[in-house]
Amino acid sequence: MSNNLETRTLFDELRSFDKGGLFDFGHPLLNRVAESFVKAAGIGALQAVSREAYFTAVEGAGMDSGGTPEITAPKKHQRFPDLRGDTNTKSVEALVKNTGKESLQWGLAAGMYSGLTYGLKEARGTHDWKNSAVAGAITGMALALTSEDSSHEQMVQSAITGAAISTAANLLSGIF
């Protein structure tokens, strides 16, 4: 593989990602946080757009997405309330704005979790389920704060959920 930037191909660039990460900020913590943020933000964007496409298709077909009759179904909560703008331009602007917001939330959660697990590993000298539990709890609580109606109960529930999910994922990754 050539190191000359002028003769490197796209495949050479893609192969170089296996040796390192997407970023090199000079410190492993910064590299890890940035890489986790970018990857999760992309996933968040895809999830937001695909969810809206699903609800648009269900609404266009005249179906109820919940499977219950519309008479007894609870009031529908639309994830992107501004998406039904006066014009297509307003609808696209709302989609981009809301997709960006959700991407940012996903990216911040992943970057925060990744940075916390790395920092705890460095501080404690070991990587175990306890690091995952603490990082998951703090990340879950931070995510609860980003919601529109964050309450004490919601923050506690999100912290417990974050700790449980991250601990389970850590324990399962050791099994497989």
PDB file of N, CA and C in Angstrom, residues 108-165:
ATOM      1  N   LEU A 108     -24.538  12.057  21.324  1.00  0.00           N
ATOM      2  CA  LEU A 108     -24.113  12.457  22.666  1.00  0.00           C
ATOM      3  C   LEU A 108     -24.181  11.290  23.640  1.00  0.00           C
ATOM      4  N   ALA A 109     -25.221  10.489  23.535  1.00  0.00           N
ATOM      5  CA  ALA A 109     -25.346   9.330  24.426  1.00  0.00           C
ATOM      6  C   ALA A 109     -24.199   8.347  24.200  1.00  0.00           C
ATOM      7  N   ALA A 110     -23.908   8.035  22.950  1.00  0.00           N
ATOM      8  CA  ALA A 110     -22.843   7.073  22.659  1.00  0.00           C
ATOM      9  C   ALA A 110     -21.474   7.630  23.034  1.00  0.00           C
ATOM     10  N   GLY A 111     -21.241   8.890  22.711  1.00  0.00           N
ATOM     11  CA  GLY A 111     -19.963   9.504  23.067  1.00  0.00           C
ATOM     12  C   GLY A 111     -19.776   9.586  24.570  1.00  0.00           C
ATOM     13  N   MET A 112     -20.817   9.941  25.271  1.00  0.00           N
ATOM     14  CA  MET A 112     -20.748  10.032  26.725  1.00  0.00           C
ATOM     15  C   MET A 112     -20.490   8.654  27.345  1.00  0.00           C
ATOM     16  N   TYR A 113     -21.228   7.658  26.913  1.00  0.00           N
ATOM     17  CA  TYR A 113     -21.046   6.306  27.443  1.00  0.00           C
ATOM     18  C   TYR A 113     -19.636   5.790  27.157  1.00  0.00           C
ATOM     19  N   SER A 114     -19.191   5.963  25.931  1.00  0.00           N
ATOM     20  CA  SER A 114     -17.866   5.485  25.553  1.00  0.00           C
ATOM     21  C   SER A 114     -16.772   6.196  26.348  1.00  0.00           C
ATOM     22  N   GLY A 115     -16.900   7.500  26.499  1.00  0.00           N
ATOM     23  CA  GLY A 115     -15.915   8.259  27.266  1.00  0.00           C
ATOM     24  C   GLY A 115     -15.912   7.879  28.738  1.00  0.00           C
ATOM     25  N   LEU A 116     -17.096   7.666  29.300  1.00  0.00           N
ATOM     26  CA  LEU A 116     -17.174   7.271  30.705  1.00  0.00           C
ATOM     27  C   LEU A 116     -16.575   5.885  30.942  1.00  0.00           C
ATOM     28  N   THR A 117     -16.866   4.932  30.067  1.00  0.00           N
ATOM     29  CA  THR A 117     -16.302   3.590  30.261  1.00  0.00           C
ATOM     30  C   THR A 117     -14.783   3.631  30.135  1.00  0.00           C
ATOM     31  N   TYR A 118     -14.277   4.427  29.191  1.00  0.00           N
ATOM     32  CA  TYR A 118     -12.826   4.543  29.036  1.00  0.00           C
ATOM     33  C   TYR A 118     -12.212   5.212  30.270  1.00  0.00           C
ATOM     34  N   GLY A 119     -12.812   6.296  30.730  1.00  0.00           N
ATOM     35  CA  GLY A 119     -12.291   6.998  31.902  1.00  0.00           C
ATOM     36  C   GLY A 119     -12.322   6.135  33.153  1.00  0.00           C
ATOM     37  N   LEU A 120     -13.407   5.387  33.340  1.00  0.00           N
ATOM     38  CA  LEU A 120     -13.493   4.499  34.498  1.00  0.00           C
ATOM     39  C   LEU A 120     -12.475   3.363  34.406  1.00  0.00           C
ATOM     40  N   LYS A 121     -12.244   2.872  33.198  1.00  0.00           N
ATOM     41  CA  LYS A 121     -11.237   1.826  33.016  1.00  0.00           C
ATOM     42  C   LYS A 121      -9.855   2.355  33.381  1.00  0.00           C
ATOM     43  N   GLU A 122      -9.564   3.558  32.947  1.00  0.00           N
ATOM     44  CA  GLU A 122      -8.261   4.156  33.258  1.00  0.00           C
ATOM     45  C   GLU A 122      -8.144   4.461  34.754  1.00  0.00           C
ATOM     46  N   ALA A 123      -9.199   4.948  35.377  1.00  0.00           N
ATOM     47  CA  ALA A 123      -9.152   5.313  36.795  1.00  0.00           C
ATOM     48  C   ALA A 123      -9.082   4.079  37.702  1.00  0.00           C
ATOM     49  N   ARG A 124      -9.836   3.037  37.370  1.00  0.00           N
ATOM     50  CA  ARG A 124      -9.888   1.848  38.211  1.00  0.00           C
ATOM     51  C   ARG A 124      -8.864   0.794  37.821  1.00  0.00           C
ATOM     52  N   GLY A 125      -8.337   0.896  36.623  1.00  0.00           N
ATOM     53  CA  GLY A 125      -7.345  -0.073  36.175  1.00  0.00           C
ATOM     54  C   GLY A 125      -7.924  -1.386  35.692  1.00  0.00           C
ATOM     55  N   THR A 126      -9.229  -1.453  35.535  1.00  0.00           N
ATOM     56  CA  THR A 126      -9.868  -2.675  35.054  1.00  0.00           C
ATOM     57  C   THR A 126     -11.129  -2.311  34.269  1.00  0.00           C
ATOM     58  N   HIS A 127     -11.494  -3.198  33.342  1.00  0.00           N
ATOM     59  CA  HIS A 127     -12.736  -3.014  32.591  1.00  0.00           C
ATOM     60  C   HIS A 127     -13.664  -4.158  32.964  1.00  0.00           C
ATOM     61  N   ASP A 128     -14.706  -3.846  33.716  1.00  0.00           N
ATOM     62  CA  ASP A 128     -15.635  -4.873  34.148  1.00  0.00           C
ATOM     63  C   ASP A 128     -17.063  -4.335  34.099  1.00  0.00           C
ATOM     64  N   TRP A 129     -17.998  -5.127  34.592  1.00  0.00           N
ATOM     65  CA  TRP A 129     -19.404  -4.773  34.541  1.00  0.00           C
ATOM     66  C   TRP A 129     -19.705  -3.535  35.375  1.00  0.00           C
ATOM     67  N   LYS A 130     -18.914  -3.261  36.387  1.00  0.00           N
ATOM     68  CA  LYS A 130     -19.159  -2.100  37.238  1.00  0.00           C
ATOM     69  C   LYS A 130     -18.968  -0.795  36.448  1.00  0.00           C
ATOM     70  N   ASN A 131     -17.938  -0.757  35.618  1.00  0.00           N
ATOM     71  CA  ASN A 131     -17.729   0.424  34.772  1.00  0.00           C
ATOM     72  C   ASN A 131     -18.908   0.637  33.841  1.00  0.00           C
ATOM     73  N   SER A 132     -19.382  -0.458  33.251  1.00  0.00           N
ATOM     74  CA  SER A 132     -20.521  -0.372  32.333  1.00  0.00           C
ATOM     75  C   SER A 132     -21.773   0.091  33.056  1.00  0.00           C
ATOM     76  N   ALA A 133     -21.982  -0.409  34.274  1.00  0.00           N
ATOM     77  CA  ALA A 133     -23.176  -0.036  35.035  1.00  0.00           C
ATOM     78  C   ALA A 133     -23.167   1.449  35.386  1.00  0.00           C
ATOM     79  N   VAL A 134     -22.038   1.947  35.868  1.00  0.00           N
ATOM     80  CA  VAL A 134     -21.949   3.363  36.238  1.00  0.00           C
ATOM     81  C   VAL A 134     -22.089   4.249  34.997  1.00  0.00           C
ATOM     82  N   ALA A 135     -21.388   3.899  33.920  1.00  0.00           N
ATOM     83  CA  ALA A 135     -21.481   4.692  32.689  1.00  0.00           C
ATOM     84  C   ALA A 135     -22.899   4.661  32.124  1.00  0.00           C
ATOM     85  N   GLY A 136     -23.545   3.508  32.161  1.00  0.00           N
ATOM     86  CA  GLY A 136     -24.920   3.394  31.672  1.00  0.00           C
ATOM     87  C   GLY A 136     -25.890   4.208  32.504  1.00  0.00           C
ATOM     88  N   ALA A 137     -25.703   4.200  33.820  1.00  0.00           N
ATOM     89  CA  ALA A 137     -26.590   4.963  34.702  1.00  0.00           C
ATOM     90  C   ALA A 137     -26.435   6.466  34.462  1.00  0.00           C
ATOM     91  N   ILE A 138     -25.220   6.937  34.355  1.00  0.00           N
ATOM     92  CA  ILE A 138     -24.991   8.376  34.125  1.00  0.00           C
ATOM     93  C   ILE A 138     -25.515   8.788  32.750  1.00  0.00           C
ATOM     94  N   THR A 139     -25.269   7.957  31.744  1.00  0.00           N
ATOM     95  CA  THR A 139     -25.760   8.262  30.402  1.00  0.00           C
ATOM     96  C   THR A 139     -27.275   8.239  30.359  1.00  0.00           C
ATOM     97  N   GLY A 140     -27.901   7.258  31.013  1.00  0.00           N
ATOM     98  CA  GLY A 140     -29.363   7.194  31.062  1.00  0.00           C
ATOM     99  C   GLY A 140     -29.960   8.423  31.724  1.00  0.00           C
ATOM    100  N   MET A 141     -29.333   8.881  32.800  1.00  0.00           N
ATOM    101  CA  MET A 141     -29.828  10.071  33.481  1.00  0.00           C
ATOM    102  C   MET A 141     -29.671  11.309  32.594  1.00  0.00           C
ATOM    103  N   ALA A 142     -28.561  11.402  31.895  1.00  0.00           N
ATOM    104  CA  ALA A 142     -28.353  12.540  30.994  1.00  0.00           C
ATOM    105  C   ALA A 142     -29.373  12.537  29.860  1.00  0.00           C
ATOM    106  N   LEU A 143     -29.689  11.357  29.333  1.00  0.00           N
ATOM    107  CA  LEU A 143     -30.705  11.262  28.281  1.00  0.00           C
ATOM    108  C   LEU A 143     -32.071  11.687  28.791  1.00  0.00           C
ATOM    109  N   ALA A 144     -32.382  11.336  30.034  1.00  0.00           N
ATOM    110  CA  ALA A 144     -33.664  11.736  30.609  1.00  0.00           C
ATOM    111  C   ALA A 144     -33.752  13.261  30.700  1.00  0.00           C
ATOM    112  N   LEU A 145     -32.642  13.909  30.923  1.00  0.00           N
ATOM    113  CA  LEU A 145     -32.646  15.374  31.008  1.00  0.00           C
ATOM    114  C   LEU A 145     -32.906  16.035  29.662  1.00  0.00           C
ATOM    115  N   THR A 146     -32.670  15.312  28.561  1.00  0.00           N
ATOM    116  CA  THR A 146     -32.906  15.897  27.235  1.00  0.00           C
ATOM    117  C   THR A 146     -34.366  15.824  26.811  1.00  0.00           C
ATOM    118  N   SER A 147     -35.181  15.060  27.531  1.00  0.00           N
ATOM    119  CA  SER A 147     -36.585  14.961  27.155  1.00  0.00           C
ATOM    120  C   SER A 147     -37.336  16.218  27.596  1.00  0.00           C
ATOM    121  N   GLU A 148     -38.481  16.423  26.990  1.00  0.00           N
ATOM    122  CA  GLU A 148     -39.241  17.647  27.228  1.00  0.00           C
ATOM    123  C   GLU A 148     -39.858  17.706  28.624  1.00  0.00           C
ATOM    124  N   ASP A 149     -40.223  16.564  29.166  1.00  0.00           N
ATOM    125  CA  ASP A 149     -40.871  16.560  30.473  1.00  0.00           C
ATOM    126  C   ASP A 149     -40.096  15.666  31.445  1.00  0.00           C
ATOM    127  N   SER A 150     -38.859  16.064  31.753  1.00  0.00           N
ATOM    128  CA  SER A 150     -38.043  15.234  32.631  1.00  0.00           C
ATOM    129  C   SER A 150     -38.449  15.451  34.087  1.00  0.00           C
ATOM    130  N   SER A 151     -38.729  14.359  34.750  1.00  0.00           N
ATOM    131  CA  SER A 151     -39.097  14.390  36.156  1.00  0.00           C
ATOM    132  C   SER A 151     -38.074  13.562  36.935  1.00  0.00           C
ATOM    133  N   HIS A 152     -38.139  13.661  38.238  1.00  0.00           N
ATOM    134  CA  HIS A 152     -37.242  12.901  39.097  1.00  0.00           C
ATOM    135  C   HIS A 152     -37.409  11.399  38.847  1.00  0.00           C
ATOM    136  N   GLU A 153     -38.649  10.958  38.743  1.00  0.00           N
ATOM    137  CA  GLU A 153     -38.925   9.540  38.517  1.00  0.00           C
ATOM    138  C   GLU A 153     -38.382   9.074  37.177  1.00  0.00           C
ATOM    139  N   GLN A 154     -38.531   9.919  36.164  1.00  0.00           N
ATOM    140  CA  GLN A 154     -38.037   9.555  34.832  1.00  0.00           C
ATOM    141  C   GLN A 154     -36.511   9.462  34.833  1.00  0.00           C
ATOM    142  N   MET A 155     -35.839  10.362  35.533  1.00  0.00           N
ATOM    143  CA  MET A 155     -34.381  10.312  35.592  1.00  0.00           C
ATOM    144  C   MET A 155     -33.902   9.051  36.316  1.00  0.00           C
ATOM    145  N   VAL A 156     -34.549   8.702  37.423  1.00  0.00           N
ATOM    146  CA  VAL A 156     -34.170   7.490  38.158  1.00  0.00           C
ATOM    147  C   VAL A 156     -34.426   6.257  37.307  1.00  0.00           C
ATOM    148  N   GLN A 157     -35.587   6.205  36.657  1.00  0.00           N
ATOM    149  CA  GLN A 157     -35.913   5.056  35.809  1.00  0.00           C
ATOM    150  C   GLN A 157     -34.920   4.944  34.651  1.00  0.00           C
ATOM    151  N   SER A 158     -34.554   6.059  34.037  1.00  0.00           N
ATOM    152  CA  SER A 158     -33.601   6.028  32.925  1.00  0.00           C
ATOM    153  C   SER A 158     -32.209   5.618  33.398  1.00  0.00           C
ATOM    154  N   ALA A 159     -31.816   6.045  34.588  1.00  0.00           N
ATOM    155  CA  ALA A 159     -30.525   5.643  35.130  1.00  0.00           C
ATOM    156  C   ALA A 159     -30.492   4.141  35.388  1.00  0.00           C
ATOM    157  N   ILE A 160     -31.556   3.610  35.961  1.00  0.00           N
ATOM    158  CA  ILE A 160     -31.623   2.166  36.225  1.00  0.00           C
ATOM    159  C   ILE A 160     -31.630   1.384  34.916  1.00  0.00           C
ATOM    160  N   THR A 161     -32.421   1.852  33.947  1.00  0.00           N
ATOM    161  CA  THR A 161     -32.486   1.179  32.647  1.00  0.00           C
ATOM    162  C   THR A 161     -31.129   1.212  31.945  1.00  0.00           C
ATOM    163  N   GLY A 162     -30.474   2.370  31.955  1.00  0.00           N
ATOM    164  CA  GLY A 162     -29.159   2.490  31.327  1.00  0.00           C
ATOM    165  C   GLY A 162     -28.137   1.577  31.963  1.00  0.00           C
ATOM    166  N   ALA A 163     -28.152   1.501  33.287  1.00  0.00           N
ATOM    167  CA  ALA A 163     -27.221   0.616  33.991  1.00  0.00           C
ATOM    168  C   ALA A 163     -27.509  -0.847  33.660  1.00  0.00           C
ATOM    169  N   ALA A 164     -28.780  -1.214  33.647  1.00  0.00           N
ATOM    170  CA  ALA A 164     -29.149  -2.611  33.384  1.00  0.00           C
ATOM    171  C   ALA A 164     -28.788  -3.027  31.961  1.00  0.00           C
ATOM    172  N   ILE A 165     -29.105  -2.181  30.992  1.00  0.00           N
ATOM    173  CA  ILE A 165     -28.826  -2.533  29.595  1.00  0.00           C
ATOM    174  C   ILE A 165     -27.325  -2.632  29.347  1.00  0.00           C
TER     175      ILE A 165
END
